[in-house]
mmCIF file of N, CA and C in Angstrom:
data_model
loop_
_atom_site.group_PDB
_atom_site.id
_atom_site.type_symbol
_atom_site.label_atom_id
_atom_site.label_comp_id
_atom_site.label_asym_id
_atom_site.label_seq_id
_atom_site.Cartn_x
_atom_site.Cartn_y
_atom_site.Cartn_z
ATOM 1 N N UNK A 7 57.213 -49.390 34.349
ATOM 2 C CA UNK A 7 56.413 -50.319 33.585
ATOM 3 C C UNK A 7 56.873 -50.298 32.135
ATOM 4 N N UNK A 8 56.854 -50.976 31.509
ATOM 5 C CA UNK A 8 56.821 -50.776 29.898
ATOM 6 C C UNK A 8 55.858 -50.559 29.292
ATOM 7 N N UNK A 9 55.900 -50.675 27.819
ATOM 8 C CA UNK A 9 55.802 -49.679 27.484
ATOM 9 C C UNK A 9 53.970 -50.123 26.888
ATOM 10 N N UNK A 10 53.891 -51.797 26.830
ATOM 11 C CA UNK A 10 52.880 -52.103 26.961
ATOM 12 C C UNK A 10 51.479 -51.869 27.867
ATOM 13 N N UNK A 11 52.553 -51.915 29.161
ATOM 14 C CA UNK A 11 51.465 -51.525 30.437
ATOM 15 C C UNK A 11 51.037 -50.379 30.542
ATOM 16 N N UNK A 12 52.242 -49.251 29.855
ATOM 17 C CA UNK A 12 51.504 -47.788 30.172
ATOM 18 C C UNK A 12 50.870 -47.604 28.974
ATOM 19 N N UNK A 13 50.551 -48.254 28.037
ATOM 20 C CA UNK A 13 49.409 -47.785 26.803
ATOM 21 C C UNK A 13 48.295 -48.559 27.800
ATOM 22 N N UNK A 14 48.196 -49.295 28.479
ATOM 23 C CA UNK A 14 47.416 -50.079 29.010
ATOM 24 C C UNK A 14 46.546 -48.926 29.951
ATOM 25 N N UNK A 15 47.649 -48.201 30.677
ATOM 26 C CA UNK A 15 47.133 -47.363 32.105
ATOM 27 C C UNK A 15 46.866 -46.302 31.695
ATOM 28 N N UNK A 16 47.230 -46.211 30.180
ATOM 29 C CA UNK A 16 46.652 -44.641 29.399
ATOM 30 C C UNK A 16 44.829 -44.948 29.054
ATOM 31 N N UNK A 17 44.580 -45.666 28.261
ATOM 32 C CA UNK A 17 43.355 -46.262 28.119
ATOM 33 C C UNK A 17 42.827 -46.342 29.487
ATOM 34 N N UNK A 18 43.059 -47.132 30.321
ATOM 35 C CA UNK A 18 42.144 -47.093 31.312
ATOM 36 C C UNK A 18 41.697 -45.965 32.241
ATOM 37 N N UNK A 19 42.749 -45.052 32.124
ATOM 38 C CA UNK A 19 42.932 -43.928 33.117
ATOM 39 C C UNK A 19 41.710 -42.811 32.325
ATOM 40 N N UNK A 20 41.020 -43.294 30.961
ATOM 41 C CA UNK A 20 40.327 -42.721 30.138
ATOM 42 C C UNK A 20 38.796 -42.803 30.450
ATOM 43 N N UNK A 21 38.823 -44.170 30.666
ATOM 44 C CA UNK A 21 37.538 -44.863 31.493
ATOM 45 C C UNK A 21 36.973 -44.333 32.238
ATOM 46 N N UNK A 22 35.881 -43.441 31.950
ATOM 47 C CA UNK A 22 34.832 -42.114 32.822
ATOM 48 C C UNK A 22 34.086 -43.088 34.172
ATOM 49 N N UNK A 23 33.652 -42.284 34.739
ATOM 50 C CA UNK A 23 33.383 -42.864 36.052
ATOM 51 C C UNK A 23 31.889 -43.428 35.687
ATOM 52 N N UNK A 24 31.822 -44.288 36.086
ATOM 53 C CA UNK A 24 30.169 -45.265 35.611
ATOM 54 C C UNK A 24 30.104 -45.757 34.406
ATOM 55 N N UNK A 25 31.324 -45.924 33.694
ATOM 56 C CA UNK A 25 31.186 -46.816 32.532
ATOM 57 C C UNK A 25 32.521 -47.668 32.785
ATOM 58 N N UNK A 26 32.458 -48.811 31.773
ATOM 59 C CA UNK A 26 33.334 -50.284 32.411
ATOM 60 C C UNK A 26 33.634 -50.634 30.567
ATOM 61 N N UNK A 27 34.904 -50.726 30.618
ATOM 62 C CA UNK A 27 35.849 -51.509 29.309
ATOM 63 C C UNK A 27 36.048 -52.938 29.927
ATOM 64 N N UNK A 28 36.044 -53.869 28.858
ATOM 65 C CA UNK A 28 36.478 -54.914 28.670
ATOM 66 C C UNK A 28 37.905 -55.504 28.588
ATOM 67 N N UNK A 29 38.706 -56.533 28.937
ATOM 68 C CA UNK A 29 39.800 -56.499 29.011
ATOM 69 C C UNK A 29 40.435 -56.377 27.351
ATOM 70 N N UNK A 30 39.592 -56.929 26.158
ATOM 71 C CA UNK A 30 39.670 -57.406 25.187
ATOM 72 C C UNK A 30 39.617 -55.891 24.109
ATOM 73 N N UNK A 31 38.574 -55.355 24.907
ATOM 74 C CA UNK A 31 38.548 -53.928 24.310
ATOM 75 C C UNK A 31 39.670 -52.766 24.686
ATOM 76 N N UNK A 32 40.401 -52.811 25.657
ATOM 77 C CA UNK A 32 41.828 -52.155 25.862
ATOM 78 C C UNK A 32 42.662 -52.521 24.871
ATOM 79 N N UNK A 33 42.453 -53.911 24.948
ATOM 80 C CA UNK A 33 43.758 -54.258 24.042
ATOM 81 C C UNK A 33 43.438 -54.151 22.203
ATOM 82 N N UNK A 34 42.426 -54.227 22.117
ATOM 83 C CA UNK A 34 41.828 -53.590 20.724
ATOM 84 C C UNK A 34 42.311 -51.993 20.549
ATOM 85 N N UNK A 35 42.070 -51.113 21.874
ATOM 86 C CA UNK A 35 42.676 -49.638 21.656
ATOM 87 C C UNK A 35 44.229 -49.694 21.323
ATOM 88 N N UNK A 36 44.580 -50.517 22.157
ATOM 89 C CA UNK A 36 45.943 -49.896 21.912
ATOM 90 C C UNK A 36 46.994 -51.022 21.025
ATOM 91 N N UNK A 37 46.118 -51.452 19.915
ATOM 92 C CA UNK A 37 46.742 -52.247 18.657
ATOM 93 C C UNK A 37 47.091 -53.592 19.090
ATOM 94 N N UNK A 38 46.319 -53.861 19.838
ATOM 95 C CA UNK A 38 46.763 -55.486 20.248
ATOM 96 C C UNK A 38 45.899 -56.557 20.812
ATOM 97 N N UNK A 39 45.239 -56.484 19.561
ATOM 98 C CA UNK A 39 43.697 -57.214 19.683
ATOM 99 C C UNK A 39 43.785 -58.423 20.604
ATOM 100 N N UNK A 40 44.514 -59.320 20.444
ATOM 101 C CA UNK A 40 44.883 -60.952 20.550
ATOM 102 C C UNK A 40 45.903 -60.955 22.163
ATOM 103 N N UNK A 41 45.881 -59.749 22.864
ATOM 104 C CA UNK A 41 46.334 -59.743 24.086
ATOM 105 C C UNK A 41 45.675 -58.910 25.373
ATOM 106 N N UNK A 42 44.426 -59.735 25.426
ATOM 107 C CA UNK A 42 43.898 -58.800 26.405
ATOM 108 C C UNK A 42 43.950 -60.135 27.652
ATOM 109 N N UNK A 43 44.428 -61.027 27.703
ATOM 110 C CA UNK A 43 45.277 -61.624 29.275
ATOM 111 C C UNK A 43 46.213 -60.550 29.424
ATOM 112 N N UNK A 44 47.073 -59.955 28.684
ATOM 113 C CA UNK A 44 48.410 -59.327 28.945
ATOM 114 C C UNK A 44 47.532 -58.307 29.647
ATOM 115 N N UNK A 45 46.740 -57.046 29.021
ATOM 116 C CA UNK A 45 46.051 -56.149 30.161
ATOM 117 C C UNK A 45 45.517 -56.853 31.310
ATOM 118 N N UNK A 46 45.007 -57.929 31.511
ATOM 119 C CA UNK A 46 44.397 -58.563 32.732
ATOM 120 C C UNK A 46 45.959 -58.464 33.715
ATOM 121 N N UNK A 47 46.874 -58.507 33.190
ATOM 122 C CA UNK A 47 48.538 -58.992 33.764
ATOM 123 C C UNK A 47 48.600 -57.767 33.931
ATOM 124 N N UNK A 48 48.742 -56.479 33.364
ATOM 125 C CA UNK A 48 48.642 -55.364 34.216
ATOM 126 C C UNK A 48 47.945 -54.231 34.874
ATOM 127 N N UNK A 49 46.542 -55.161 34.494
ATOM 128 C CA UNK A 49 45.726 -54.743 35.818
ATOM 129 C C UNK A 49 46.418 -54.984 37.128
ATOM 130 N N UNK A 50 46.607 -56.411 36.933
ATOM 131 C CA UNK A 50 46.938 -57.206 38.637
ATOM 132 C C UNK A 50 48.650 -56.033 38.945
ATOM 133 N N UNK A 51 48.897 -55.691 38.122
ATOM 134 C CA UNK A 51 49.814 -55.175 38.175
ATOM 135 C C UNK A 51 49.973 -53.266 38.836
ATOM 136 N N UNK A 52 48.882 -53.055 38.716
ATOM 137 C CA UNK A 52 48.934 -51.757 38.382
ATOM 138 C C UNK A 52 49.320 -50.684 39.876
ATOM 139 N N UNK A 53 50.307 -49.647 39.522
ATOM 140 C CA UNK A 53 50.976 -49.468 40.332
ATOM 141 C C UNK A 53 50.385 -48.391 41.046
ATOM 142 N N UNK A 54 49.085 -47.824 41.019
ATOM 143 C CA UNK A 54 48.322 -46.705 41.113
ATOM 144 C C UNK A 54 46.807 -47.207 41.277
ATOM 145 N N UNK A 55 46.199 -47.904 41.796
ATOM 146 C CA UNK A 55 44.641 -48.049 42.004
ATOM 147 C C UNK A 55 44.044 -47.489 42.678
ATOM 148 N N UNK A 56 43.037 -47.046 42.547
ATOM 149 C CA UNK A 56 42.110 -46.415 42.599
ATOM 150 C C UNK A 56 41.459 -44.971 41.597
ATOM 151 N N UNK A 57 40.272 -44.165 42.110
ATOM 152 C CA UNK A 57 39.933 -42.983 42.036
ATOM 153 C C UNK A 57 40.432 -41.807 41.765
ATOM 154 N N UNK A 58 41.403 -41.689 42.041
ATOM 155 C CA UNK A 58 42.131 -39.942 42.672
ATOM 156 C C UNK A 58 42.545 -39.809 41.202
ATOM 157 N N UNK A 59 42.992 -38.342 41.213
ATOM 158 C CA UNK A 59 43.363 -37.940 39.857
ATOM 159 C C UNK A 59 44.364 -37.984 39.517
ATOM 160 N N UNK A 60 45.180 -39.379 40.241
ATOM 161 C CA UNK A 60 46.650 -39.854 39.908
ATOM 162 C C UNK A 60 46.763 -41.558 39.630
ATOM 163 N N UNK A 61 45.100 -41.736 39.849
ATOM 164 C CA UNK A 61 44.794 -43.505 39.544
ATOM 165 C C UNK A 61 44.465 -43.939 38.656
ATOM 166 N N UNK A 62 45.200 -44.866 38.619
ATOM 167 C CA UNK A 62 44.805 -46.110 37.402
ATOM 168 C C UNK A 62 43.606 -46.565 37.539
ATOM 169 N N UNK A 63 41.918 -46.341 37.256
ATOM 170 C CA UNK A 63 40.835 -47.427 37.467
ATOM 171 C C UNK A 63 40.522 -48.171 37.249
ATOM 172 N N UNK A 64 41.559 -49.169 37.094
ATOM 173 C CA UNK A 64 41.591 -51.012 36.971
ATOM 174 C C UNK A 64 40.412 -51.248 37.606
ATOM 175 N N UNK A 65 39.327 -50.978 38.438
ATOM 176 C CA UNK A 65 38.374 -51.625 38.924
ATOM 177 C C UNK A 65 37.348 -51.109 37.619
ATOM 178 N N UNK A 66 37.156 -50.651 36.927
ATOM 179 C CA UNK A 66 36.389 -50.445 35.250
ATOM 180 C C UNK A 66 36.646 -51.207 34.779
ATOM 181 N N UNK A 67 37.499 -52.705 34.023
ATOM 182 C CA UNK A 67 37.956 -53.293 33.705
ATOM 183 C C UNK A 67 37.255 -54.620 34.091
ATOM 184 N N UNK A 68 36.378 -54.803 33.252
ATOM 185 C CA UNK A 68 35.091 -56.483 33.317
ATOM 186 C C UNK A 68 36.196 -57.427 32.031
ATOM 187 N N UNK A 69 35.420 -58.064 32.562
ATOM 188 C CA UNK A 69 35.660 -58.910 31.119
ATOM 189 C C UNK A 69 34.356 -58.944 30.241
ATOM 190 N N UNK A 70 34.684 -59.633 29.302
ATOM 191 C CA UNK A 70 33.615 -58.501 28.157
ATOM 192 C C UNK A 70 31.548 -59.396 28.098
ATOM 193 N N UNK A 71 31.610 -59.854 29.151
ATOM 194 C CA UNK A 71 30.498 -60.487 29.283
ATOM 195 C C UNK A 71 29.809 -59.527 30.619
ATOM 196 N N UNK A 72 30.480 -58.861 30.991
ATOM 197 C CA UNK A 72 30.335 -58.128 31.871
ATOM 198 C C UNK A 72 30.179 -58.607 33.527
ATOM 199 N N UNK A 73 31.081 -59.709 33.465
ATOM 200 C CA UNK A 73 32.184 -60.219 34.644
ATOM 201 C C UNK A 73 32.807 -59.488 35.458
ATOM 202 N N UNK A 74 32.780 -59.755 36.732
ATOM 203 C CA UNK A 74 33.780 -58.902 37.483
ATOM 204 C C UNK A 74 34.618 -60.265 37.576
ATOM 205 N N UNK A 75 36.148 -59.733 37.893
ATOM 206 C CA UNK A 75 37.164 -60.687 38.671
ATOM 207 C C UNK A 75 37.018 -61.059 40.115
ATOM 208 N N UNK A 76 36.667 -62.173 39.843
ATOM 209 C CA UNK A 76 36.538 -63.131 40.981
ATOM 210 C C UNK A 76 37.667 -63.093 41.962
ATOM 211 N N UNK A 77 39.010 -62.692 41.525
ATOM 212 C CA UNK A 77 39.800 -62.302 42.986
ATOM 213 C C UNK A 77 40.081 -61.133 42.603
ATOM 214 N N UNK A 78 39.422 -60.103 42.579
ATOM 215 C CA UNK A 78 39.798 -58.476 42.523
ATOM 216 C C UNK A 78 40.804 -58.542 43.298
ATOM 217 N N UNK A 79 41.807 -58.129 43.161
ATOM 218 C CA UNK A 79 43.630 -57.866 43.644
ATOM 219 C C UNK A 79 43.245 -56.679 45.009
ATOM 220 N N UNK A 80 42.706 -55.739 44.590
ATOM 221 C CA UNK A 80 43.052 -54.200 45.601
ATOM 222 C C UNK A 80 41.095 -54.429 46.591
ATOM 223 N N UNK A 81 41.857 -55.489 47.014
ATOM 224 C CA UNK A 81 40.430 -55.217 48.517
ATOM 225 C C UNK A 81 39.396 -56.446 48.805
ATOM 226 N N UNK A 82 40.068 -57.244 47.359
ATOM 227 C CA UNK A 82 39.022 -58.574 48.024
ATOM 228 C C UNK A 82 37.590 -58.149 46.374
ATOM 229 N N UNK A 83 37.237 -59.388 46.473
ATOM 230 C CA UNK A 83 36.223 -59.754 45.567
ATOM 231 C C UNK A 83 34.940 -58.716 45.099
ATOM 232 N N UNK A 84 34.852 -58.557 46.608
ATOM 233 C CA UNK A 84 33.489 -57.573 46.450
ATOM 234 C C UNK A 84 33.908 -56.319 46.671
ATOM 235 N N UNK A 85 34.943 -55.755 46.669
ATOM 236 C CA UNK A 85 35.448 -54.101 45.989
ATOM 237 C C UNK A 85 35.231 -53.920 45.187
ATOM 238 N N UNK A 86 35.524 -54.331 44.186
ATOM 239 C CA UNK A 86 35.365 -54.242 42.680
ATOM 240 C C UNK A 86 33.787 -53.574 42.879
ATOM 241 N N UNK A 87 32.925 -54.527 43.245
ATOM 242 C CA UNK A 87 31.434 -54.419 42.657
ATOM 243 C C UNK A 87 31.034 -53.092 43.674
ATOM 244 N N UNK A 88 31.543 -52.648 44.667
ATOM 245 C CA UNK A 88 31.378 -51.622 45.663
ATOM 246 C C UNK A 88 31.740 -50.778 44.988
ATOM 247 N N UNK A 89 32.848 -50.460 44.450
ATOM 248 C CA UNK A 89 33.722 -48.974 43.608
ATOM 249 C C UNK A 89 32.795 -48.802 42.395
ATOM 250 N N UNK A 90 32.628 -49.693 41.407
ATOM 251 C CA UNK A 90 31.670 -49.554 40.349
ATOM 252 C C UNK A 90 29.990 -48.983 41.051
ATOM 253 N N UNK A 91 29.166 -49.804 41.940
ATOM 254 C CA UNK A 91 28.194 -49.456 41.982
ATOM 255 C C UNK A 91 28.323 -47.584 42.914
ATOM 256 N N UNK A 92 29.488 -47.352 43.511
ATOM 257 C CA UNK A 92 29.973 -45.794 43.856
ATOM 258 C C UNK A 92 29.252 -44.604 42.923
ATOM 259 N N UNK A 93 30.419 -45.530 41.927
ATOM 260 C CA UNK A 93 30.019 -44.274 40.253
ATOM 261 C C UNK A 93 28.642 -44.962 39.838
ATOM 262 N N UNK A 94 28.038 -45.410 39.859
ATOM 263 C CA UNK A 94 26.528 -45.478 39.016
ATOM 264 C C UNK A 94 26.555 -46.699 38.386
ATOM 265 N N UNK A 95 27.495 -47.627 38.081
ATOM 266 C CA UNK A 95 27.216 -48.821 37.129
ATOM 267 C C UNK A 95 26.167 -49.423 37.281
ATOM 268 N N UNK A 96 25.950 -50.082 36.681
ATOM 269 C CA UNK A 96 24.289 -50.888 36.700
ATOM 270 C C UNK A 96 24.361 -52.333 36.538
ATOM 271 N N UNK A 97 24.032 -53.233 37.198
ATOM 272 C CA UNK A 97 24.385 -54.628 37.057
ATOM 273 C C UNK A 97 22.816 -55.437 37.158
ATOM 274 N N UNK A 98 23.256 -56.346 35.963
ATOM 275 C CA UNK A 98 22.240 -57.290 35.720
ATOM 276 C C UNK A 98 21.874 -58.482 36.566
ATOM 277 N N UNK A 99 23.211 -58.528 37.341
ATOM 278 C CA UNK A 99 22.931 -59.500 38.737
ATOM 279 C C UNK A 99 23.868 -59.096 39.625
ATOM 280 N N UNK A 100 24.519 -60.059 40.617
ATOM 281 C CA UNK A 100 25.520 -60.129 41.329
ATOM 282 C C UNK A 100 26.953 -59.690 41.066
ATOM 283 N N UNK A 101 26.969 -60.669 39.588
ATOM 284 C CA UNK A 101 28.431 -60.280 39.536
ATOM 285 C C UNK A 101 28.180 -59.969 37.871
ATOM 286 N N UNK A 102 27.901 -59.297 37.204
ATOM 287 C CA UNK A 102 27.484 -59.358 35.799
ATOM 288 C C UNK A 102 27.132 -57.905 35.512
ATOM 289 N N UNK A 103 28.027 -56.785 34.937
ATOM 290 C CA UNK A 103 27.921 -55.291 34.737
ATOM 291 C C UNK A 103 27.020 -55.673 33.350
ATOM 292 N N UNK A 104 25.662 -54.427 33.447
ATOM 293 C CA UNK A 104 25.116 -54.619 31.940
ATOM 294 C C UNK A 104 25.972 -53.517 31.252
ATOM 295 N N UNK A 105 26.590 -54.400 30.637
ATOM 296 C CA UNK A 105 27.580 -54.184 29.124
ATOM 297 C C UNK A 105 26.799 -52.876 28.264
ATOM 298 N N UNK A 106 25.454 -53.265 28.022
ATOM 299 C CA UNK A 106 24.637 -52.498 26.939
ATOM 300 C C UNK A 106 24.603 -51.321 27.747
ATOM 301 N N UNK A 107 24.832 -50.797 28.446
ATOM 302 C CA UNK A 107 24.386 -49.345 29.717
ATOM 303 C C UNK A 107 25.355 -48.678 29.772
ATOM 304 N N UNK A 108 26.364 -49.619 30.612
ATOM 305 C CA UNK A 108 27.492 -49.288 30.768
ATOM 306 C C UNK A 108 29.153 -49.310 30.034
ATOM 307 N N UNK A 109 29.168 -49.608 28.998
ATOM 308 C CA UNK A 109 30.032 -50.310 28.156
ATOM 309 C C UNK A 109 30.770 -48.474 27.704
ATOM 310 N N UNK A 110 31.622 -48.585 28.100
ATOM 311 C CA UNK A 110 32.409 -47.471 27.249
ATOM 312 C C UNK A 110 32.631 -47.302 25.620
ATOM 313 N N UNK A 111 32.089 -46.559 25.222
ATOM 314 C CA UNK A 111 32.395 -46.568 23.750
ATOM 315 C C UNK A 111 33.857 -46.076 23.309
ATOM 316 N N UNK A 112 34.806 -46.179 24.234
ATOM 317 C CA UNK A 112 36.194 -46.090 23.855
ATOM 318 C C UNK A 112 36.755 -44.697 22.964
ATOM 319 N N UNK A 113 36.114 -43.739 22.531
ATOM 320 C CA UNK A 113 36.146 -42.881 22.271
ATOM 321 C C UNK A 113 36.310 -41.688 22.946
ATOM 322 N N UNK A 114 35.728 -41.575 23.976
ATOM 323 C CA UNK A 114 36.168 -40.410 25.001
ATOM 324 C C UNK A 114 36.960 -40.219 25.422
ATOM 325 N N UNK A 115 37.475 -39.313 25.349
ATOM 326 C CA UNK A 115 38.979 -39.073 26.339
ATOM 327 C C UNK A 115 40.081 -39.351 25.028
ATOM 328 N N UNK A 116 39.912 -39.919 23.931
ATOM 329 C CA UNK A 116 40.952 -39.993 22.680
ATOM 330 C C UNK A 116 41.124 -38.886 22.261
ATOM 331 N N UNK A 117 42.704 -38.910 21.692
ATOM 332 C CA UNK A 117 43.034 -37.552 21.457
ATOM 333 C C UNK A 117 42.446 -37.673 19.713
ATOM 334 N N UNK A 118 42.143 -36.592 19.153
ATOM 335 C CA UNK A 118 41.518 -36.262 18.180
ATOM 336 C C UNK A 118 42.966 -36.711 17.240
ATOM 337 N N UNK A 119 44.121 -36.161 17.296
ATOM 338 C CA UNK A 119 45.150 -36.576 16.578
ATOM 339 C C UNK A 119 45.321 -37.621 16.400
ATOM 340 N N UNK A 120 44.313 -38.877 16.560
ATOM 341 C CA UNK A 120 44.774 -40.152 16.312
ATOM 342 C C UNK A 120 46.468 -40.827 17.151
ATOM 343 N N UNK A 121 46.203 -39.982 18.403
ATOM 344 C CA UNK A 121 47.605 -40.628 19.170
ATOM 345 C C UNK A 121 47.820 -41.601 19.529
ATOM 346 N N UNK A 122 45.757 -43.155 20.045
ATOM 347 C CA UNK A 122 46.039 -44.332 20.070
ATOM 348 C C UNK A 122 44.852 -44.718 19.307
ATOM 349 N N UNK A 123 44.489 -45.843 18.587
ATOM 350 C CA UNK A 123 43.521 -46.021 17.595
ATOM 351 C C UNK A 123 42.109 -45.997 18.758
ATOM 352 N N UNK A 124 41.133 -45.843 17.614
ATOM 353 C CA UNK A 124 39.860 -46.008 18.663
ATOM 354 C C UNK A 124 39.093 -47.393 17.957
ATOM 355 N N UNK A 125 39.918 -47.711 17.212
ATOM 356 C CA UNK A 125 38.759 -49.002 16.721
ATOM 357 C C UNK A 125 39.759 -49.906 15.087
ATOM 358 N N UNK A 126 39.609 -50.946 14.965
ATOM 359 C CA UNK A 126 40.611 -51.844 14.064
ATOM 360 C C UNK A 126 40.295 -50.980 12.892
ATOM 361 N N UNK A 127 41.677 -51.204 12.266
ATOM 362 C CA UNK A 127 41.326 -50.545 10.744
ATOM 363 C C UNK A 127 40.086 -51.747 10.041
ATOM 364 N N UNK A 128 39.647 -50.750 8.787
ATOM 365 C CA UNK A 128 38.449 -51.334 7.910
ATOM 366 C C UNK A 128 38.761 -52.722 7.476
ATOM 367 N N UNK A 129 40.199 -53.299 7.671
ATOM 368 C CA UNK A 129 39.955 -54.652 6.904
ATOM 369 C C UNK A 129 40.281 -55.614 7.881
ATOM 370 N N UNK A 130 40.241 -55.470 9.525
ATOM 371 C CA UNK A 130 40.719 -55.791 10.384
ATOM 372 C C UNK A 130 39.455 -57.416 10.079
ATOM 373 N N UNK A 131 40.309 -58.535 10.351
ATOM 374 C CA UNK A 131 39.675 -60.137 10.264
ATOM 375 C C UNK A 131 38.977 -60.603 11.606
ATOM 376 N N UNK A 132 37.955 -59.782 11.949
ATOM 377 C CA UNK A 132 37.964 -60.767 13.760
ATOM 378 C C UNK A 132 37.303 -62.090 13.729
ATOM 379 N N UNK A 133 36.561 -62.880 13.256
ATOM 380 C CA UNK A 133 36.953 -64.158 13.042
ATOM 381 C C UNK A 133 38.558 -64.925 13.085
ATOM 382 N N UNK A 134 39.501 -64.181 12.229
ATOM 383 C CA UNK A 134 40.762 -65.014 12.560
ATOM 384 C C UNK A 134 41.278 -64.201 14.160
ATOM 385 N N UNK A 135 41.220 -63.381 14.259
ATOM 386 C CA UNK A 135 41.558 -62.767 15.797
ATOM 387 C C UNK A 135 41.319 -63.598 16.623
ATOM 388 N N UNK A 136 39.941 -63.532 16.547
ATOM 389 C CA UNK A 136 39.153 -63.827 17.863
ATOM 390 C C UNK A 136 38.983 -65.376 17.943
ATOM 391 N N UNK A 137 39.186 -65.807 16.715
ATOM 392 C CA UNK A 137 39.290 -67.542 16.713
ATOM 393 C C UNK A 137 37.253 -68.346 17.029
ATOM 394 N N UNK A 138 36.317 -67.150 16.738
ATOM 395 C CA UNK A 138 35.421 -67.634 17.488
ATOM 396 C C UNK A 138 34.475 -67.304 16.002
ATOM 397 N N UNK A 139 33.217 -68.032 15.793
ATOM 398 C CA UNK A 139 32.259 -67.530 14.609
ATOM 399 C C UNK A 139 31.206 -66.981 15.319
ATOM 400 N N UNK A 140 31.185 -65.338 14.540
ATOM 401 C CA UNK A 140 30.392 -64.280 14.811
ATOM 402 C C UNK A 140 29.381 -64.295 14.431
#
């Protein structure tokens, strides 16, 4: 993979069991606010799914409304929502993880040395990022 995807599978592989990152919030960890399709691209990608203590848990991975993917890649649609509700997630409906419960605060599992950021520097613009008014 390069070198994008494995900052991608480092972050996610961080993702504690019963809490769920956003695609938008990976790519905020690992300095690349304005590309979280590209993590969605190696989710679908990912060469290791599942659980075990050698997996990638691309099924943690909502989109940031707390969406599951409508064609989950590894098992069909309703895996996704089976593996999450496993570990404890909590969902506000059908297909809709509550964000406020479950939302990873992206901090755990970071190495204290500042090896990938945990959050935009202080003058970071998300209005121009995000293209959207906050």
């Amino acid at each position: 993979m390069g070198d994008f995807s494995d900052k991608v599978y480092d972050i996610t592989s961080r993702i504690p069991r019963g809490k769920v990152a956003s695609y938008g919030q990976i790519a905020r960890l690992i300095g690349q606010p304005r590309k979280s399709r590209f993590v969605g691209f190696a989710m679908h990608s990912n060469p290791h799914p599942g659980t075990g203590p050698e997996d990638i848990p691309c099924h943690r991975v909502v989109f940031k409304d707390g969406a599951l993917c409508e064609g989950y890649v590894f098992g069909g649609p309703n895996e996704q929502k089976k593996m999450l509700e496993a570990e404890g997630v909590i969902f506000v409906d059908d297909t809709h993880v509550d964000m406020e419960k479950c939302q990873w605060n992206g901090r755990d599992g970071i190495e204290e040395d500042g090896s990938l950021p945990v959050m935009p520097p202080a003058d970071f613009d998300w209005k121009a990022e995000l293209g959207e008014d906050l």
